CSV table of N, CA and C and ligand atoms in Angstrom, one decimal:
chain,number,residue,atom,x,y,z
U,5,MET,N,-96.2,-114.7,36.8
U,5,MET,CA,-97.7,-114.5,36.7
U,5,MET,C,-98.1,-114.5,35.2
U,6,GLU,N,-99.0,-115.5,34.9
U,6,GLU,CA,-99.4,-115.6,33.5
U,6,GLU,C,-100.8,-115.0,33.3
U,7,LEU,N,-100.9,-114.0,32.4
U,7,LEU,CA,-102.2,-113.4,32.1
U,7,LEU,C,-102.4,-113.5,30.6
U,8,ASP,N,-103.6,-113.6,30.2
U,8,ASP,CA,-104.0,-113.6,28.8
U,8,ASP,C,-103.3,-112.4,28.1
U,9,SER,N,-102.7,-112.7,26.9
U,9,SER,CA,-101.9,-111.7,26.3
U,9,SER,C,-102.6,-110.4,25.9
U,10,LEU,N,-103.8,-110.5,25.5
U,10,LEU,CA,-104.6,-109.3,25.2
U,10,LEU,C,-104.8,-108.5,26.4
U,11,TYR,N,-105.1,-109.1,27.5
U,11,TYR,CA,-105.3,-108.5,28.8
U,11,TYR,C,-104.0,-107.8,29.3
U,12,GLN,N,-102.9,-108.6,29.1
U,12,GLN,CA,-101.6,-108.1,29.4
U,12,GLN,C,-101.3,-106.7,28.7
U,13,GLU,N,-101.8,-106.6,27.4
U,13,GLU,CA,-101.6,-105.4,26.6
U,13,GLU,C,-102.4,-104.3,27.2
U,14,VAL,N,-103.6,-104.5,27.6
U,14,VAL,CA,-104.4,-103.5,28.2
U,14,VAL,C,-103.8,-102.9,29.4
U,15,ILE,N,-103.2,-103.8,30.3
U,15,ILE,CA,-102.6,-103.4,31.5
U,15,ILE,C,-101.3,-102.6,31.2
U,16,LEU,N,-100.5,-103.1,30.3
U,16,LEU,CA,-99.3,-102.4,29.9
U,16,LEU,C,-99.6,-101.0,29.4
U,17,ASP,N,-100.6,-100.9,28.5
U,17,ASP,CA,-101.1,-99.6,28.0
U,17,ASP,C,-101.4,-98.6,29.0
U,18,HIS,N,-102.2,-99.0,30.0
U,18,HIS,CA,-102.5,-98.1,31.1
U,18,HIS,C,-101.3,-97.8,32.0
U,19,TYR,N,-100.4,-98.7,32.1
U,19,TYR,CA,-99.2,-98.5,32.9
U,19,TYR,C,-98.3,-97.4,32.2
U,20,LYS,N,-98.2,-97.6,30.9
U,20,LYS,CA,-97.3,-96.7,30.2
U,20,LYS,C,-97.9,-95.3,30.0
U,21,LYS,N,-99.3,-95.3,29.7
U,21,LYS,CA,-99.9,-94.0,29.5
U,21,LYS,C,-101.1,-93.9,30.4
U,22,PRO,N,-100.8,-93.7,31.7
U,22,PRO,CA,-101.9,-93.7,32.7
U,22,PRO,C,-102.9,-92.5,32.5
U,23,HIS,N,-104.2,-92.8,32.7
U,23,HIS,CA,-105.2,-91.8,32.6
U,23,HIS,C,-105.4,-91.1,33.9
U,24,HIS,N,-105.8,-89.8,33.8
U,24,HIS,CA,-106.1,-89.0,35.0
U,24,HIS,C,-104.9,-89.0,36.0
U,25,LYS,N,-103.7,-89.2,35.6
U,25,LYS,CA,-102.6,-89.1,36.5
U,25,LYS,C,-102.0,-87.7,36.4
U,26,GLY,N,-101.7,-87.2,37.6
U,26,GLY,CA,-101.2,-85.8,37.7
U,26,GLY,C,-101.0,-85.5,39.1
U,27,LEU,N,-101.0,-84.2,39.4
U,27,LEU,CA,-100.9,-83.7,40.8
U,27,LEU,C,-102.3,-83.5,41.4
U,28,PRO,N,-102.7,-84.3,42.3
U,28,PRO,CA,-104.0,-84.1,42.9
U,28,PRO,C,-104.1,-82.7,43.6
U,29,THR,N,-105.1,-82.0,43.3
U,29,THR,CA,-105.2,-80.6,43.8
U,29,THR,C,-106.4,-80.4,44.7
U,30,GLY,N,-107.2,-81.4,44.9
U,30,GLY,CA,-108.4,-81.3,45.7
U,30,GLY,C,-108.1,-81.0,47.2
U,31,GLU,N,-109.0,-80.4,47.9
U,31,GLU,CA,-108.8,-80.1,49.3
U,31,GLU,C,-108.6,-81.3,50.1
U,32,ILE,N,-109.4,-82.3,49.8
U,32,ILE,CA,-109.3,-83.6,50.5
U,32,ILE,C,-108.4,-84.5,49.6
U,33,GLN,N,-107.3,-85.0,50.2
U,33,GLN,CA,-106.5,-85.9,49.5
U,33,GLN,C,-106.3,-87.1,50.3
U,34,VAL,N,-106.4,-88.3,49.7
U,34,VAL,CA,-106.1,-89.5,50.4
U,34,VAL,C,-104.8,-90.1,49.9
U,35,HIS,N,-104.2,-90.8,50.8
U,35,HIS,CA,-102.9,-91.5,50.5
U,35,HIS,C,-103.0,-92.9,50.9
U,36,HIS,N,-102.9,-93.8,50.0
U,36,HIS,CA,-103.0,-95.2,50.4
U,36,HIS,C,-101.7,-96.0,49.9
U,37,VAL,N,-101.3,-96.9,50.8
U,37,VAL,CA,-100.1,-97.6,50.5
U,37,VAL,C,-100.3,-99.1,50.6
U,38,ASN,N,-99.6,-99.9,49.8
U,38,ASN,CA,-99.6,-101.3,49.9
U,38,ASN,C,-98.2,-101.7,50.3
U,39,PRO,N,-97.9,-101.9,51.6
U,39,PRO,CA,-96.6,-102.1,52.0
U,39,PRO,C,-96.0,-103.4,51.5
U,40,ASN,N,-96.8,-104.4,51.2
U,40,ASN,CA,-96.4,-105.7,50.7
U,40,ASN,C,-95.6,-105.5,49.4
U,41,CYS,N,-95.9,-104.5,48.7
U,41,CYS,CA,-95.3,-104.4,47.3
U,41,CYS,C,-94.6,-103.0,47.2
U,42,GLY,N,-94.9,-102.1,48.0
U,42,GLY,CA,-94.3,-100.8,47.9
U,42,GLY,C,-95.1,-99.8,47.0
U,43,ASP,N,-96.4,-100.2,46.8
U,43,ASP,CA,-97.2,-99.3,45.9
U,43,ASP,C,-97.8,-98.2,46.7
U,44,GLU,N,-97.9,-97.0,46.1
U,44,GLU,CA,-98.5,-95.8,46.8
U,44,GLU,C,-99.4,-95.1,45.8
U,45,ILE,N,-100.5,-94.6,46.3
U,45,ILE,CA,-101.4,-93.8,45.5
U,45,ILE,C,-101.9,-92.6,46.3
U,46,THR,N,-101.8,-91.4,45.7
U,46,THR,CA,-102.4,-90.2,46.3
U,46,THR,C,-103.5,-89.8,45.3
U,47,LEU,N,-104.7,-89.5,45.9
U,47,LEU,CA,-105.8,-89.2,45.0
U,47,LEU,C,-106.7,-88.2,45.5
U,48,SER,N,-107.3,-87.4,44.7
U,48,SER,CA,-108.3,-86.4,45.1
U,48,SER,C,-109.4,-86.4,44.0
U,49,LEU,N,-110.6,-86.0,44.4
U,49,LEU,CA,-111.7,-85.9,43.5
U,49,LEU,C,-112.8,-84.9,44.1
U,50,ALA,N,-113.8,-84.6,43.3
U,50,ALA,CA,-114.9,-83.8,43.8
U,50,ALA,C,-116.2,-84.6,43.4
U,51,ILE,N,-117.2,-84.4,44.3
U,51,ILE,CA,-118.5,-84.9,43.9
U,51,ILE,C,-119.4,-83.7,43.6
U,52,ARG,N,-119.9,-83.6,42.4
U,52,ARG,CA,-120.8,-82.4,42.0
U,52,ARG,C,-122.0,-83.0,41.4
U,53,ASP,N,-123.2,-82.6,41.8
U,53,ASP,CA,-124.4,-83.1,41.3
U,53,ASP,C,-124.5,-84.6,41.3
U,54,GLY,N,-123.9,-85.2,42.3
U,54,GLY,CA,-123.9,-86.7,42.4
U,54,GLY,C,-123.0,-87.4,41.5
U,55,LYS,N,-122.1,-86.6,40.8
U,55,LYS,CA,-121.2,-87.2,39.9
U,55,LYS,C,-119.7,-87.1,40.4
U,56,VAL,N,-118.9,-88.1,39.9
U,56,VAL,CA,-117.5,-88.1,40.3
U,56,VAL,C,-116.8,-87.2,39.3
U,57,GLU,N,-116.1,-86.1,39.8
U,57,GLU,CA,-115.4,-85.2,38.9
U,57,GLU,C,-114.0,-84.9,39.5
U,58,ASP,N,-113.2,-84.3,38.6
U,58,ASP,CA,-111.9,-83.8,39.0
U,58,ASP,C,-111.0,-84.9,39.6
U,59,LEU,N,-111.2,-86.2,39.2
U,59,LEU,CA,-110.4,-87.3,39.8
U,59,LEU,C,-109.0,-87.2,39.2
U,60,VAL,N,-108.1,-87.0,40.1
U,60,VAL,CA,-106.7,-87.0,39.7
U,60,VAL,C,-105.9,-87.8,40.7
U,61,TRP,N,-105.0,-88.6,40.2
U,61,TRP,CA,-104.2,-89.4,41.2
U,61,TRP,C,-102.7,-89.4,40.7
U,62,ASP,N,-101.9,-89.7,41.7
U,62,ASP,CA,-100.5,-89.8,41.5
U,62,ASP,C,-100.0,-91.0,42.2
U,63,GLY,N,-99.0,-91.7,41.7
U,63,GLY,CA,-98.5,-92.9,42.4
U,63,GLY,C,-97.3,-93.5,41.9
U,64,VAL,N,-96.7,-94.4,42.7
U,64,VAL,CA,-95.6,-95.2,42.3
U,64,VAL,C,-95.9,-96.6,42.6
U,65,GLY,N,-95.3,-97.5,41.9
U,65,GLY,CA,-95.4,-98.9,42.3
U,65,GLY,C,-95.4,-99.8,41.1
U,66,CYS,N,-95.9,-101.1,41.3
U,66,CYS,CA,-95.8,-102.1,40.3
U,66,CYS,C,-96.9,-101.8,39.1
U,67,SER,N,-96.7,-102.4,38.0
U,67,SER,CA,-97.6,-102.2,36.9
U,67,SER,C,-99.0,-102.5,37.2
U,68,ILE,N,-99.3,-103.5,38.0
U,68,ILE,CA,-100.7,-103.9,38.3
U,68,ILE,C,-101.3,-102.7,39.1
U,69,SER,N,-100.6,-102.2,40.1
U,69,SER,CA,-101.2,-101.2,40.9
U,69,SER,C,-101.5,-99.9,40.1
U,70,GLN,N,-100.5,-99.5,39.3
U,70,GLN,CA,-100.6,-98.3,38.6
U,70,GLN,C,-101.6,-98.4,37.4
U,71,ALA,N,-101.6,-99.5,36.7
U,71,ALA,CA,-102.6,-99.7,35.6
U,71,ALA,C,-104.0,-99.8,36.2
U,72,SER,N,-104.2,-100.4,37.3
U,72,SER,CA,-105.5,-100.6,37.9
U,72,SER,C,-106.0,-99.2,38.3
U,73,ALA,N,-105.2,-98.3,38.9
U,73,ALA,CA,-105.6,-97.0,39.3
U,73,ALA,C,-106.0,-96.2,38.0
U,74,SER,N,-105.3,-96.4,36.9
U,74,SER,CA,-105.6,-95.7,35.7
U,74,SER,C,-106.9,-96.2,35.1
U,75,ILE,N,-107.1,-97.5,35.1
U,75,ILE,CA,-108.4,-98.1,34.6
U,75,ILE,C,-109.6,-97.6,35.5
U,76,MET,N,-109.4,-97.6,36.8
U,76,MET,CA,-110.4,-97.2,37.7
U,76,MET,C,-110.8,-95.7,37.5
U,77,SER,N,-109.8,-94.9,37.3
U,77,SER,CA,-110.0,-93.4,37.2
U,77,SER,C,-110.8,-93.2,35.9
U,78,GLU,N,-110.4,-93.9,34.8
U,78,GLU,CA,-111.1,-93.7,33.5
U,78,GLU,C,-112.6,-94.2,33.7
U,79,LEU,N,-112.8,-95.3,34.4
U,79,LEU,CA,-114.1,-95.9,34.5
U,79,LEU,C,-115.1,-95.0,35.4
U,80,VAL,N,-114.6,-94.5,36.5
U,80,VAL,CA,-115.5,-93.8,37.4
U,80,VAL,C,-115.7,-92.3,37.1
U,81,SER,N,-114.7,-91.7,36.4
U,81,SER,CA,-114.8,-90.3,36.2
U,81,SER,C,-116.0,-89.9,35.3
U,82,GLY,N,-116.8,-88.9,35.8
U,82,GLY,CA,-118.0,-88.5,35.1
U,82,GLY,C,-119.2,-89.3,35.4
U,83,LYS,N,-119.0,-90.5,36.1
U,83,LYS,CA,-120.1,-91.3,36.4
U,83,LYS,C,-120.8,-90.8,37.6
U,84,SER,N,-122.1,-91.2,37.8
U,84,SER,CA,-122.8,-91.0,39.0
U,84,SER,C,-122.2,-91.8,40.1
U,85,VAL,N,-122.3,-91.3,41.4
U,85,VAL,CA,-121.8,-92.0,42.5
U,85,VAL,C,-122.4,-93.4,42.6
U,86,ALA,N,-123.6,-93.6,42.2
U,86,ALA,CA,-124.3,-94.9,42.2
U,86,ALA,C,-123.7,-95.8,41.2
U,87,ASP,N,-123.4,-95.4,40.0
U,87,ASP,CA,-122.8,-96.2,39.0
U,87,ASP,C,-121.3,-96.6,39.4
U,88,ALA,N,-120.6,-95.6,40.0
U,88,ALA,CA,-119.2,-95.8,40.4
U,88,ALA,C,-119.2,-96.9,41.5
U,89,GLN,N,-120.3,-96.9,42.4
U,89,GLN,CA,-120.4,-97.9,43.4
U,89,GLN,C,-120.6,-99.3,42.9
U,90,ILE,N,-121.4,-99.3,41.8
U,90,ILE,CA,-121.7,-100.6,41.2
U,90,ILE,C,-120.4,-101.2,40.6
U,91,ALA,N,-119.6,-100.3,40.0
U,91,ALA,CA,-118.3,-100.7,39.4
U,91,ALA,C,-117.4,-101.2,40.5
U,92,LEU,N,-117.3,-100.4,41.6
U,92,LEU,CA,-116.5,-100.8,42.7
U,92,LEU,C,-116.8,-102.1,43.3
U,93,GLN,N,-118.1,-102.4,43.5
U,93,GLN,CA,-118.5,-103.7,44.0
U,93,GLN,C,-118.2,-104.8,43.1
U,94,GLU,N,-118.5,-104.6,41.8
U,94,GLU,CA,-118.2,-105.6,40.8
U,94,GLU,C,-116.7,-106.0,40.8
U,95,PHE,N,-115.9,-104.9,40.8
U,95,PHE,CA,-114.4,-105.1,40.8
U,95,PHE,C,-113.9,-105.8,42.0
U,96,THR,N,-114.5,-105.4,43.2
U,96,THR,CA,-114.1,-106.1,44.5
U,96,THR,C,-114.4,-107.6,44.5
U,97,GLU,N,-115.7,-107.8,44.0
U,97,GLU,CA,-116.1,-109.2,43.9
U,97,GLU,C,-115.2,-110.1,43.0
U,98,MET,N,-114.8,-109.5,41.9
U,98,MET,CA,-114.0,-110.2,40.9
U,98,MET,C,-112.6,-110.4,41.6
U,99,MET,N,-112.1,-109.4,42.3
U,99,MET,CA,-110.7,-109.5,42.9
U,99,MET,C,-110.7,-110.6,44.0
U,100,GLN,N,-111.9,-110.8,44.7
U,100,GLN,CA,-111.9,-111.7,45.8
U,100,GLN,C,-112.3,-113.1,45.4
U,101,SER,N,-112.4,-113.3,44.0
U,101,SER,CA,-113.0,-114.6,43.5
U,101,SER,C,-111.9,-115.7,43.4
U,102,LYS,N,-110.6,-115.4,43.6
U,102,LYS,CA,-109.5,-116.3,43.4
U,102,LYS,C,-109.5,-116.9,42.0
U,103,GLY,N,-109.9,-116.1,41.0
U,103,GLY,CA,-109.8,-116.5,39.6
U,103,GLY,C,-111.1,-117.2,39.1
U,104,LYS,N,-112.1,-117.2,40.0
U,104,LYS,CA,-113.4,-117.9,39.6
U,104,LYS,C,-114.4,-117.0,38.9
U,105,TYR,N,-114.2,-115.7,39.0
U,105,TYR,CA,-115.2,-114.8,38.5
U,105,TYR,C,-114.5,-113.8,37.6
U,106,GLN,N,-115.0,-113.7,36.3
U,106,GLN,CA,-114.3,-112.9,35.3
U,106,GLN,C,-114.8,-111.4,35.3
U,107,GLY,N,-115.9,-111.2,35.9
U,107,GLY,CA,-116.4,-109.8,36.0
U,107,GLY,C,-117.2,-109.5,34.7
U,108,LYS,N,-118.2,-108.6,34.8
U,108,LYS,CA,-119.0,-108.2,33.7
U,108,LYS,C,-118.4,-107.1,33.0
U,109,GLU,N,-118.1,-107.3,31.7
U,109,GLU,CA,-117.4,-106.3,30.9
U,109,GLU,C,-118.3,-105.0,30.7
U,110,GLU,N,-119.6,-105.1,30.7
U,110,GLU,CA,-120.4,-103.9,30.5
U,110,GLU,C,-120.4,-103.0,31.7
U,111,ILE,N,-120.0,-103.6,32.8
U,111,ILE,CA,-119.8,-102.7,34.0
U,111,ILE,C,-118.3,-102.3,34.2
U,112,LEU,N,-117.4,-103.2,33.9
U,112,LEU,CA,-116.0,-103.0,34.3
U,112,LEU,C,-115.1,-102.5,33.1
U,113,GLU,N,-115.6,-102.6,31.9
U,113,GLU,CA,-114.9,-102.2,30.7
U,113,GLU,C,-113.4,-102.8,30.8
U,114,ASP,N,-112.4,-101.9,30.7
U,114,ASP,CA,-111.0,-102.4,30.7
U,114,ASP,C,-110.6,-103.1,32.0
U,115,ALA,N,-111.3,-102.9,33.0
U,115,ALA,CA,-110.9,-103.5,34.3
U,115,ALA,C,-111.1,-105.1,34.3
U,116,VAL,N,-111.8,-105.6,33.4
U,116,VAL,CA,-111.9,-107.1,33.3
U,116,VAL,C,-110.5,-107.7,32.9
U,117,ALA,N,-109.6,-106.8,32.4
U,117,ALA,CA,-108.3,-107.3,32.1
U,117,ALA,C,-107.5,-107.7,33.4
U,118,LEU,N,-108.0,-107.3,34.5
U,118,LEU,CA,-107.3,-107.6,35.8
U,118,LEU,C,-107.9,-108.8,36.4
U,119,ALA,N,-108.9,-109.5,35.8
U,119,ALA,CA,-109.5,-110.7,36.4
U,119,ALA,C,-108.5,-111.7,36.8
U,120,GLY,N,-107.5,-112.0,35.9
U,120,GLY,CA,-106.5,-113.0,36.2
U,120,GLY,C,-105.7,-112.7,37.4
U,121,VAL,N,-105.6,-111.5,37.8
U,121,VAL,CA,-104.8,-111.1,39.0
U,121,VAL,C,-105.4,-111.7,40.3
U,122,SER,N,-106.7,-112.0,40.3
U,122,SER,CA,-107.3,-112.5,41.5
U,122,SER,C,-106.9,-113.9,41.8
U,123,LYS,N,-106.2,-114.6,40.9
U,123,LYS,CA,-105.6,-115.9,41.2
U,123,LYS,C,-104.3,-115.8,42.0
U,124,PHE,N,-103.8,-114.6,42.2
U,124,PHE,CA,-102.5,-114.4,42.8
U,124,PHE,C,-102.7,-113.5,44.1
U,125,PRO,N,-103.0,-114.2,45.2
U,125,PRO,CA,-103.4,-113.4,46.5
U,125,PRO,C,-102.4,-112.3,46.8
U,126,ALA,N,-101.1,-112.5,46.5
U,126,ALA,CA,-100.2,-111.4,46.9
U,126,ALA,C,-100.4,-110.1,46.0
U,127,ARG,N,-101.0,-110.3,44.9
U,127,ARG,CA,-101.2,-109.1,44.0
U,127,ARG,C,-102.6,-108.5,44.0
U,128,VAL,N,-103.5,-109.1,44.7
U,128,VAL,CA,-104.9,-108.6,44.8
U,128,VAL,C,-104.8,-107.2,45.4
U,129,LYS,N,-104.0,-107.0,46.5
U,129,LYS,CA,-103.9,-105.7,47.1
U,129,LYS,C,-103.4,-104.6,46.2
U,130,CYS,N,-102.5,-105.0,45.3
U,130,CYS,CA,-102.0,-104.1,44.3
U,130,CYS,C,-103.1,-103.6,43.4
U,131,ALA,N,-103.9,-104.5,42.9
U,131,ALA,CA,-105.0,-104.2,42.0
U,131,ALA,C,-106.1,-103.4,42.7
U,132,LEU,N,-106.3,-103.6,44.0
U,132,LEU,CA,-107.4,-102.9,44.7
U,132,LEU,C,-107.0,-101.6,45.3
U,133,LEU,N,-105.7,-101.3,45.3
U,133,LEU,CA,-105.2,-100.1,46.0
U,133,LEU,C,-105.9,-98.8,45.5
U,134,GLY,N,-105.9,-98.6,44.2
U,134,GLY,CA,-106.5,-97.3,43.6
U,134,GLY,C,-108.0,-97.3,43.9
U,135,TRP,N,-108.6,-98.4,43.9
U,135,TRP,CA,-110.1,-98.5,44.1
U,135,TRP,C,-110.4,-98.2,45.5
U,136,MET,N,-109.6,-98.6,46.4
U,136,MET,CA,-109.8,-98.3,47.8
U,136,MET,C,-109.6,-96.8,48.1
U,137,ALA,N,-108.6,-96.3,47.4
U,137,ALA,CA,-108.3,-94.8,47.5
U,137,ALA,C,-109.5,-94.0,47.0
U,138,PHE,N,-110.0,-94.5,45.9
U,138,PHE,CA,-111.2,-93.8,45.3
U,138,PHE,C,-112.4,-93.9,46.3
U,139,LYS,N,-112.6,-95.1,46.9
U,139,LYS,CA,-113.7,-95.2,47.9
U,139,LYS,C,-113.6,-94.3,49.1
U,140,ASP,N,-112.4,-94.3,49.6
U,140,ASP,CA,-112.0,-93.4,50.7
U,140,ASP,C,-112.3,-91.9,50.4
U,141,ALA,N,-111.8,-91.5,49.2
U,141,ALA,CA,-111.9,-90.1,48.8
U,141,ALA,C,-113.4,-89.7,48.6
U,142,ALA,N,-114.1,-90.6,48.0
U,142,ALA,CA,-115.5,-90.4,47.7
U,142,ALA,C,-116.3,-90.2,49.1
U,143,ILE,N,-116.0,-91.1,50.0
U,143,ILE,CA,-116.7,-91.0,51.3
U,143,ILE,C,-116.3,-89.7,52.0
U,144,GLN,N,-115.0,-89.3,52.0
U,144,GLN,CA,-114.6,-88.1,52.6
U,144,GLN,C,-115.2,-86.9,51.9
U,145,ASN,N,-115.6,-87.0,50.7
U,145,ASN,CA,-116.3,-85.9,50.0
U,145,ASN,C,-117.8,-86.0,50.1
U,146,GLY,N,-118.2,-86.9,51.0
U,146,GLY,CA,-119.7,-86.9,51.4
U,146,GLY,C,-120.5,-87.9,50.6
U,147,ALA,N,-119.9,-88.8,49.8
U,147,ALA,CA,-120.6,-89.8,49.1
U,147,ALA,C,-121.0,-90.9,50.0
U,148,GLU,N,-122.1,-91.6,49.8
U,148,GLU,CA,-122.4,-92.7,50.7
U,148,GLU,C,-122.2,-94.0,49.9
U,149,LEU,N,-121.0,-94.6,50.2
U,149,LEU,CA,-120.6,-95.8,49.5
U,149,LEU,C,-120.6,-97.0,50.5
P,206,ZN,ZN1,-97.9,-104.0,43.6
């Protein structure tokens, strides 16, 4: 898999030093797996005053899945549910574009580093795993996504 080297560095950085990774302690915990690759994410969060808070995740798997979960958690933590939803939609659109859509950096920040992954259908599920876990957890916490 060939990715732009600057983007490669962003991904490796998040893989080596993941943000918001720890033991999820929320009452509602979601566990998502990507059996194609063996990736697993457990995640919990709280919604307070319409904002995403206390997002903590733990996981194992490939660098794409773990880096993407780290990037997602950094991006949506502290954001309003509405802004997190915009980021989620933008990321999903980028991931489903088969390499045609690079994503808006002002919405996705570091997550644009994963744009190249959308060219590799087998890896798209790796990149989306953490984001789907976030969506699931937000809905279970009463957010309308
Ligand atoms: Zn994977």
